[in-house]
Short mmCIF file of C-alpha atoms in Angstrom, two decimals:
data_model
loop_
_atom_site.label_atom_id
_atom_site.label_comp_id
_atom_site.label_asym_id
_atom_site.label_seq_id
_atom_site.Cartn_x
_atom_site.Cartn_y
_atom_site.Cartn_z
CA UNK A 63 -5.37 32.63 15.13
CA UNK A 64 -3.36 33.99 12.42
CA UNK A 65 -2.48 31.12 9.61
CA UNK A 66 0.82 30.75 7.99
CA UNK A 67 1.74 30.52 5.14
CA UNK A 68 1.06 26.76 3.69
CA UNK A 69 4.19 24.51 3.78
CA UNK A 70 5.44 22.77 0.83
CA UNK A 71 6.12 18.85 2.26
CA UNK A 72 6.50 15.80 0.24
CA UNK A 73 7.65 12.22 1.07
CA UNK A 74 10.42 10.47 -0.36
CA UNK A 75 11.84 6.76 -0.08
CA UNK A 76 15.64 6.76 1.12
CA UNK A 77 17.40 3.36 -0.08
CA UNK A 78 19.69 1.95 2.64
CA UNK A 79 21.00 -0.65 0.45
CA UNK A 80 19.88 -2.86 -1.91
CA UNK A 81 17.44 -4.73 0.06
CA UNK A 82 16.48 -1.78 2.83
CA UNK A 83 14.72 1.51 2.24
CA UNK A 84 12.41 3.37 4.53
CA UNK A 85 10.58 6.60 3.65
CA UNK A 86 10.59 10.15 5.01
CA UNK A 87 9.33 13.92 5.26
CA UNK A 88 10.72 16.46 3.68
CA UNK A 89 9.43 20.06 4.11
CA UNK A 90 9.97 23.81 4.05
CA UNK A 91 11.61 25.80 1.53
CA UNK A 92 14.34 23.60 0.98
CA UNK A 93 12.76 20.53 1.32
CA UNK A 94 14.58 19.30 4.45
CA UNK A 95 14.16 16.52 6.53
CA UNK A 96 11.76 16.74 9.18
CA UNK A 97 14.10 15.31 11.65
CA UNK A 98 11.76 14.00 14.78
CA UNK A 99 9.22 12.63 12.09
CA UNK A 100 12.61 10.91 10.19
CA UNK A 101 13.59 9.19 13.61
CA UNK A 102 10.14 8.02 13.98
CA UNK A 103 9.84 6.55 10.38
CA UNK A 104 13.42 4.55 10.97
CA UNK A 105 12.49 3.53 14.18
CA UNK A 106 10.08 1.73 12.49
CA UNK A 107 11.58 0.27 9.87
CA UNK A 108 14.53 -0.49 11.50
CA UNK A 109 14.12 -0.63 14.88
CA UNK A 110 10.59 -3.04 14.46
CA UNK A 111 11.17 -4.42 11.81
CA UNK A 112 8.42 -2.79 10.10
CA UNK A 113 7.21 -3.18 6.02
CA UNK A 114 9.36 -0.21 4.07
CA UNK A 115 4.80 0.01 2.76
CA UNK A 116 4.40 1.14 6.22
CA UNK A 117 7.07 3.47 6.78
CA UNK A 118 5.44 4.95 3.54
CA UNK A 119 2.05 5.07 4.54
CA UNK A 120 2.72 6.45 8.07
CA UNK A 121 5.00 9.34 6.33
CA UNK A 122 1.91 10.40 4.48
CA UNK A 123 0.05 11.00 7.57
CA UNK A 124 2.46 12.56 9.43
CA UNK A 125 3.31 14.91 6.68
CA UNK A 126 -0.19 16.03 6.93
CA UNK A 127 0.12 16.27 10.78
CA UNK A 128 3.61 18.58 9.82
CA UNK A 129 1.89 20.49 7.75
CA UNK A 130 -1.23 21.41 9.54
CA UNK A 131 0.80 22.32 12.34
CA UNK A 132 3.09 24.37 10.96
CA UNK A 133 0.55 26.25 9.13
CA UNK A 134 -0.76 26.83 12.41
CA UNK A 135 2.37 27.93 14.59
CA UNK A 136 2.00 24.49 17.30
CA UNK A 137 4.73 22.71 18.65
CA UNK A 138 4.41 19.07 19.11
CA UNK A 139 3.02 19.29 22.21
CA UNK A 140 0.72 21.72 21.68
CA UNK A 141 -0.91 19.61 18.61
CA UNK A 142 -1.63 16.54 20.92
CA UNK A 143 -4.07 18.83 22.93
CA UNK A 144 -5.24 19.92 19.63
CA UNK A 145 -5.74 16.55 18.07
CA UNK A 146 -9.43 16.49 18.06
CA UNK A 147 -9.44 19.33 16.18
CA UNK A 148 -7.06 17.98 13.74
CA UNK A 149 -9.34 14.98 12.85
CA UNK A 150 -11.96 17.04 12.17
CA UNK A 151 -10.33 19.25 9.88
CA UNK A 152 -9.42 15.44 8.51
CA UNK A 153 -12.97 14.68 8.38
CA UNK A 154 -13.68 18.63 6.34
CA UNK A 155 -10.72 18.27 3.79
CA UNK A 156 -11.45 16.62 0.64
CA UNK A 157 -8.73 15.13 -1.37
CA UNK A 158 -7.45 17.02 -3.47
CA UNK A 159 -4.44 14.20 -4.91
CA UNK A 160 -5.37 12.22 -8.00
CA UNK A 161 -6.09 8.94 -6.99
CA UNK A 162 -8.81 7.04 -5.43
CA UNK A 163 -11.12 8.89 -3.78
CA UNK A 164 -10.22 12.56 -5.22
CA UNK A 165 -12.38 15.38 -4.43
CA UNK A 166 -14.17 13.02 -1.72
CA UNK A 167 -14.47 13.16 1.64
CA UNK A 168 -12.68 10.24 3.46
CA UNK A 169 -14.40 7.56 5.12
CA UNK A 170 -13.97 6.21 8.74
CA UNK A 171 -11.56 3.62 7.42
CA UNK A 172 -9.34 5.84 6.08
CA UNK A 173 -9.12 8.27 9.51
CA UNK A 174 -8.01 5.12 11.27
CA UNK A 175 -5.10 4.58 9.54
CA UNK A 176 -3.88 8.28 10.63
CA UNK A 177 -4.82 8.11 13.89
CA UNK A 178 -2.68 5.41 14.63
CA UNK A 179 0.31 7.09 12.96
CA UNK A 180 -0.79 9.84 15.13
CA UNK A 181 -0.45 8.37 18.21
CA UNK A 182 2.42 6.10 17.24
CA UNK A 183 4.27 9.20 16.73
CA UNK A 184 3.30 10.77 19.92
CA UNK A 185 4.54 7.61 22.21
CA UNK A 186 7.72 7.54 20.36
CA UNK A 187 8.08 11.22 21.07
CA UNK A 188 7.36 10.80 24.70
CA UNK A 189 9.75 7.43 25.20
CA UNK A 190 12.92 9.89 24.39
CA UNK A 191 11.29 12.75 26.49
CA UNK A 192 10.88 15.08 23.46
CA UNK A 193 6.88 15.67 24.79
CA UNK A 194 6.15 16.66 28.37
CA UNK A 195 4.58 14.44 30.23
CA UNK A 196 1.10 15.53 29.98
CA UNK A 197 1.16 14.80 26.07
CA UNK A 198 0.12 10.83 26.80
CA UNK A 199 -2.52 11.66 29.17
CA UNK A 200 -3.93 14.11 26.82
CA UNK A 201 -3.85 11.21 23.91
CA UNK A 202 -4.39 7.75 25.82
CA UNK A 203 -6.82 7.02 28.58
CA UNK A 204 -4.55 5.18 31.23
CA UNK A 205 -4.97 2.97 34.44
CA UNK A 206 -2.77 2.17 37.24
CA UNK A 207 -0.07 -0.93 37.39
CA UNK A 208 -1.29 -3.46 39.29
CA UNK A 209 2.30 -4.30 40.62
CA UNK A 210 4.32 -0.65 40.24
CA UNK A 211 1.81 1.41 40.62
CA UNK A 212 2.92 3.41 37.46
CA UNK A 213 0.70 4.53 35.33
CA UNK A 214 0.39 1.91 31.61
CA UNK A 215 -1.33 3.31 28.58
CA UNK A 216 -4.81 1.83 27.34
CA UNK A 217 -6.29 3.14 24.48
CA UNK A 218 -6.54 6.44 22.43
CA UNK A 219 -9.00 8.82 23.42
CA UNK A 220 -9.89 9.33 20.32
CA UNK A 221 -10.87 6.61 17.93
CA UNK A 222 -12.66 5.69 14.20
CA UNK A 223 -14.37 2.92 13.41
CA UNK A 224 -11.63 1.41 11.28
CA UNK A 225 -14.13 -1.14 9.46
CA UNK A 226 -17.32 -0.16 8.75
CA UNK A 227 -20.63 -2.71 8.88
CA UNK A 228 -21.07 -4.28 5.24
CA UNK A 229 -24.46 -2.24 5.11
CA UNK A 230 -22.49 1.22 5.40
CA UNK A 231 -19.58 1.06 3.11
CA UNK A 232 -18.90 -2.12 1.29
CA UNK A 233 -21.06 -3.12 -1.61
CA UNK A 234 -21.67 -6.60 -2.67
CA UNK A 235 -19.44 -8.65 -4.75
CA UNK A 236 -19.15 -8.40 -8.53
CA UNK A 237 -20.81 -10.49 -10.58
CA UNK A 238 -19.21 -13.07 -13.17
CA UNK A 239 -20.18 -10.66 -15.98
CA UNK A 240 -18.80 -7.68 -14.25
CA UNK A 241 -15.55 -9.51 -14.33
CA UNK A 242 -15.41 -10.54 -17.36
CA UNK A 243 -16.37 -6.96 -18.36
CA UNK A 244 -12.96 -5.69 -16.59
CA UNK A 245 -11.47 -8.41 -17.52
CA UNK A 246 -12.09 -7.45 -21.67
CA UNK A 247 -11.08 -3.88 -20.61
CA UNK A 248 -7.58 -4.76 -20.77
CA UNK A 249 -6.01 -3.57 -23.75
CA UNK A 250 -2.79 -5.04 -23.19
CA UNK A 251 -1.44 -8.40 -22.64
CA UNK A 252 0.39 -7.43 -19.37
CA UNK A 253 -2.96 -6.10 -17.94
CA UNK A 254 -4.96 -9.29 -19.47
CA UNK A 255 -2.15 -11.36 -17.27
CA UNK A 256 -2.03 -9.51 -14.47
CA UNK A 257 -6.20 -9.45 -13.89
CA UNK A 258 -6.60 -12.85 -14.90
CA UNK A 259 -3.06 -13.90 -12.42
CA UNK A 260 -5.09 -11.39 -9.07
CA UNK A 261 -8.08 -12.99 -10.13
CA UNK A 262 -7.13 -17.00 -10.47
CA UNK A 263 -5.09 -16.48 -7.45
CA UNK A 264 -7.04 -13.94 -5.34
CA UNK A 265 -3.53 -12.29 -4.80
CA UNK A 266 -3.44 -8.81 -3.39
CA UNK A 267 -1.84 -5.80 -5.30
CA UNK A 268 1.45 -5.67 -3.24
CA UNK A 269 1.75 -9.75 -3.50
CA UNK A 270 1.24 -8.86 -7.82
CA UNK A 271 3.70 -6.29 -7.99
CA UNK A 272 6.45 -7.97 -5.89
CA UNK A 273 6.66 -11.29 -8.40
CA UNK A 274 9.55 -11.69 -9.95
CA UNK A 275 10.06 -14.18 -12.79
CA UNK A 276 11.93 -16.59 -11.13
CA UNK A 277 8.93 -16.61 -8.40
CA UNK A 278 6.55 -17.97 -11.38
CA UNK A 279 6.85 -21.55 -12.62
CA UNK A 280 5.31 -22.97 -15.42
CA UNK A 281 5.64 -26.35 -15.87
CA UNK A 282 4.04 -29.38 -16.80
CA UNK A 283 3.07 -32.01 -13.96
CA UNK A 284 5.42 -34.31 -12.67
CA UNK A 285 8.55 -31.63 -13.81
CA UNK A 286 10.86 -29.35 -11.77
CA UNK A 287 12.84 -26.76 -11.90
CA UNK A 288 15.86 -26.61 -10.30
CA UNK A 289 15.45 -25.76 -6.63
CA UNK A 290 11.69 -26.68 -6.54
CA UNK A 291 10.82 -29.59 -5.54
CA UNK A 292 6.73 -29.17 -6.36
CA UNK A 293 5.52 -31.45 -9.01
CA UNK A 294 2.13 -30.84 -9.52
CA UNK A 295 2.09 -28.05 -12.50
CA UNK A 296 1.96 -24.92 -13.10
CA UNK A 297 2.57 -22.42 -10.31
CA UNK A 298 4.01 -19.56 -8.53
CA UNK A 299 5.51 -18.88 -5.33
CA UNK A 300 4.79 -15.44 -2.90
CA UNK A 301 8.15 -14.80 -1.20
CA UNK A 302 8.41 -12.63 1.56
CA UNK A 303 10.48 -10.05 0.74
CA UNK A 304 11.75 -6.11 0.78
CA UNK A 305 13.40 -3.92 -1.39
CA UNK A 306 11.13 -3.60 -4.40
CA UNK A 307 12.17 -0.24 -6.01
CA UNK A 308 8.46 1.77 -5.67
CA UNK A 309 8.07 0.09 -1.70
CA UNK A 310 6.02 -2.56 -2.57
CA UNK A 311 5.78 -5.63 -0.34
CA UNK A 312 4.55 -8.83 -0.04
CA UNK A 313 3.77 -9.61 3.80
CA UNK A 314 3.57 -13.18 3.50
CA UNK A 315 4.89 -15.13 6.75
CA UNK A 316 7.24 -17.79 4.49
CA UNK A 317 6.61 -18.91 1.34
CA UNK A 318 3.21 -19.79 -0.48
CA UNK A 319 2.86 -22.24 -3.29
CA UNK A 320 -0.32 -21.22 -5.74
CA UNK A 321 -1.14 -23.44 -8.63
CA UNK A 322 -2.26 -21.67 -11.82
CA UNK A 323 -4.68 -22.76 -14.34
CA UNK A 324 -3.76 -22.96 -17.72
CA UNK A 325 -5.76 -20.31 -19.09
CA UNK A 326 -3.48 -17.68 -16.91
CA UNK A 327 -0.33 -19.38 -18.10
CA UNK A 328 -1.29 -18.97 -21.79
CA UNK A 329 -1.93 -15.32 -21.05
CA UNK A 330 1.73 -15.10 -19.07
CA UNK A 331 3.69 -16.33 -22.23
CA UNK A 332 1.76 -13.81 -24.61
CA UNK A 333 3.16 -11.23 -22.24
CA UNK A 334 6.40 -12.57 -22.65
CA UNK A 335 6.07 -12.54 -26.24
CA UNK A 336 5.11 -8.80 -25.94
CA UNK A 337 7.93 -8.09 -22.84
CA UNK A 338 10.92 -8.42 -25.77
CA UNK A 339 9.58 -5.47 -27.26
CA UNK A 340 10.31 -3.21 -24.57
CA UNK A 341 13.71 -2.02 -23.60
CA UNK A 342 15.15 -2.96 -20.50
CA UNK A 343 12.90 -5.38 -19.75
CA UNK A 344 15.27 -7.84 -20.39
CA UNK A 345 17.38 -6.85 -17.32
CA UNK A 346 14.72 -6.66 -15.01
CA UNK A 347 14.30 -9.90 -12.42
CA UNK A 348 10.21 -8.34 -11.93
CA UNK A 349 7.33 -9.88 -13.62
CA UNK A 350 5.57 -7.36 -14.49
CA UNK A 351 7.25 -3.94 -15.47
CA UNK A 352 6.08 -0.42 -16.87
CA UNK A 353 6.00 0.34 -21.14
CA UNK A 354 7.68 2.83 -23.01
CA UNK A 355 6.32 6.33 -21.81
CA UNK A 356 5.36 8.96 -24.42
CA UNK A 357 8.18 11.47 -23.39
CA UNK A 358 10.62 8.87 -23.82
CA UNK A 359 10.83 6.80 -20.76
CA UNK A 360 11.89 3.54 -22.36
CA UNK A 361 9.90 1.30 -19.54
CA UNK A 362 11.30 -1.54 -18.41
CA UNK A 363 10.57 -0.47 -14.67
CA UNK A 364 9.02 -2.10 -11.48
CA UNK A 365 5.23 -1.51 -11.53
CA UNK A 366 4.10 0.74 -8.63
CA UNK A 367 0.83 -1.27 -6.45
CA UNK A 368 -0.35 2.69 -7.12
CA UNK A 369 -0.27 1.93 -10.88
CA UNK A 370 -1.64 -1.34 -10.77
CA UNK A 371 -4.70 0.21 -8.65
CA UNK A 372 -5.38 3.10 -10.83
CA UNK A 373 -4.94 0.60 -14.04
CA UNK A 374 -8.08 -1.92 -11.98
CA UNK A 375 -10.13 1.71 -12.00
CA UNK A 376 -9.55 2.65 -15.54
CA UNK A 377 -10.65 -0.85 -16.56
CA UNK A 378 -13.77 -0.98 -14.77
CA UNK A 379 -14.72 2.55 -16.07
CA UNK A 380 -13.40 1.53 -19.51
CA UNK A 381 -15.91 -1.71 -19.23
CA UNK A 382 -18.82 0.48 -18.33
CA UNK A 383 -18.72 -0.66 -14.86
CA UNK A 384 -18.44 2.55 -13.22
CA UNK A 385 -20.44 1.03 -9.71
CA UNK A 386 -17.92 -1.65 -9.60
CA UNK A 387 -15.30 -0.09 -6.79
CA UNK A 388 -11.68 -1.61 -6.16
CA UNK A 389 -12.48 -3.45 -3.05
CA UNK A 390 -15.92 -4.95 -5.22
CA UNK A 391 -13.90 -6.22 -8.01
CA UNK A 392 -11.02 -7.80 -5.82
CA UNK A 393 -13.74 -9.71 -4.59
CA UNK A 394 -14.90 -10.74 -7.40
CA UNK A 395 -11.53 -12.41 -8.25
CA UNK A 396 -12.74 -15.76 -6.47
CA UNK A 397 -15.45 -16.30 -8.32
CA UNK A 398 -13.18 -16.47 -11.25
CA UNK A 399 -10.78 -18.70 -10.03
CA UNK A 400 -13.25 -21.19 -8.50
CA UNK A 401 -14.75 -20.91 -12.12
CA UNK A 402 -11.59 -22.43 -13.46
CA UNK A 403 -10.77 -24.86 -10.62
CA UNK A 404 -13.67 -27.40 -11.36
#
């Protein structure tokens, strides 16, 4: 088979409004939009009501699917009866991003996530008839109706193990000294608060980076602010809500009340104290924003849960801790905060 040229493709996020933004392919020369992937994406975000952190996460895999195919010469179709090929050129490619996991092969957990976008995409191609019919029964194994006798799709053909056994692939959790290792890391008093606020509350990345400051409040017991009616200290609340600039989400059902020990709220008003320094900040309703940059960038910005992931992996390597992985230290995190809670 004779290979193309490789495709330049990238994703992008494409604000709807204030609140609403999806994200979407973009490839060839002139970076257009990759319009059956684009309906899929909106579908999603749109049509189910889907996290604007999925849209993104699905337009990474299918820009890989794009890619792959176009570098090949297959249509849509043609890929489907091609996919098991496609995973294991998946399961051959290292990563070649910066990021977690670069220059690695990825793991079973991580093919899972594609695979569904995969075949996702693929049904949503075949409801508007842009796949012939053959497409699904290449991809899903299916059974007749019992009342119609239609035909009703089961399960992929092709499936990962999307979590691995605890022997495998996930290593114990970090000890209280391995904590307070990452936790001394932190050059900053942002990163100080923002550890120390994951760790007392066991909150996850996207939950961190969607805060904003009228979310945390700091009172004494037996005060209010107005609006809240919770009296029993210090605390925060995880909203749900969209529109956070980098895609960021918390997927919280309603709203969650977390009390915070006083050791994290000491360590939130030093980062105030340091927050005046930088400009822009002031304007910004987040917590937790970006510093100056060194080409300029005055900071002020929404923190990225990429940022805040990579910062967790400098720390630990920074604190000598190079064994102690992402998914260890998060872990970890409850240890702390029972530590603190008596």
């Amino acid at each position: 088979m004779v290979m193309l040229a490789p495709m330049h493709a990238e994703i992008v996020r494409v604000p709807v409004s204030d609140e609403l933004a999806y994200w979407t392919v973009l490839a060839g020369p002139t970076l257009s939009v990759v319009g059956d992937i684009d309906d899929y994406l909106r579908h999603l975000r749109f049509g189910r009501a889907c996290k604007e952190s999925t849209t993104k996460t699905y337009a990474g895999h299918l820009k890989r699917l794009h890619v792959w195919c176009d570098e090949r010469g297959l249509s849509r179709s043609d890929a489907a009866f091609r996919l098991a090929t496609y995973v294991m050129h998946l399961r051959t490619t290292r990563r070649a991003t910066s990021g977690r996991g670069f220059g690695r092969l990825p793991e079973e957990s991580a093919l899972a996530p594609a695979l569904a976008a995969n075949h996702g995409f693929y049904l949503h191609l075949a409801d508007l008839g842009r796949v012939e019919a053959g497409v699904i029964d290449a991809l899903f194994t299916t059974v007749p109706a019992r009342s119609d006798g239609g035909t009703v799709a089961v399960r992929p053909r092709i499936r990962v193990d999307s979590r691995p056994s605890h022997a495998s692939a996930r290593p114990p959790a970090a000890t209280h000294d391995e904590f307070a290792g990452v936790l001394g890391a932190a050059q900053t008093t942002r990163d100080r608060c923002m550890v120390a606020l994951m760790a007392c509350c066991a909150l996850r990345v996207g939950q961190l980076v969607s805060l904003k400051r009228e979310d945390i409040h700091f009172v004494p017991v037996g005060r209010t602010v107005p609006g809240c009616s919770y009296l029993q200290g210090p605390h925060l609340h995880l909203r749900k809500r969209g529109g956070h600039p980098k895609g960021a989400a918390n997927k919280n059902r309603g709203t969650v009340i977390l009390p915070v020990p006083s050791p994290v709220e000491m360590l939130y008003a030093d980062w105030l104290r340091e927050r005046i320094g930088i400009r822009r900040a002031a304007d910004s309703p987040w917590a937790f924003v970006t510093f100056p940059g060194p080409t300029g960038d005055p900071g002020g910005e929404a923190l990225s849960a990429r940022r805040v992931q990579d910062l967790l992996a400098d720390l630990s390597a920074r604190a000598g801790r190079m064994s102690v992985g992402r998914s260890r230290w998060l872990r970890s995190v409850r240890l702390w905060s029972v530590s603190y809670s008596g």
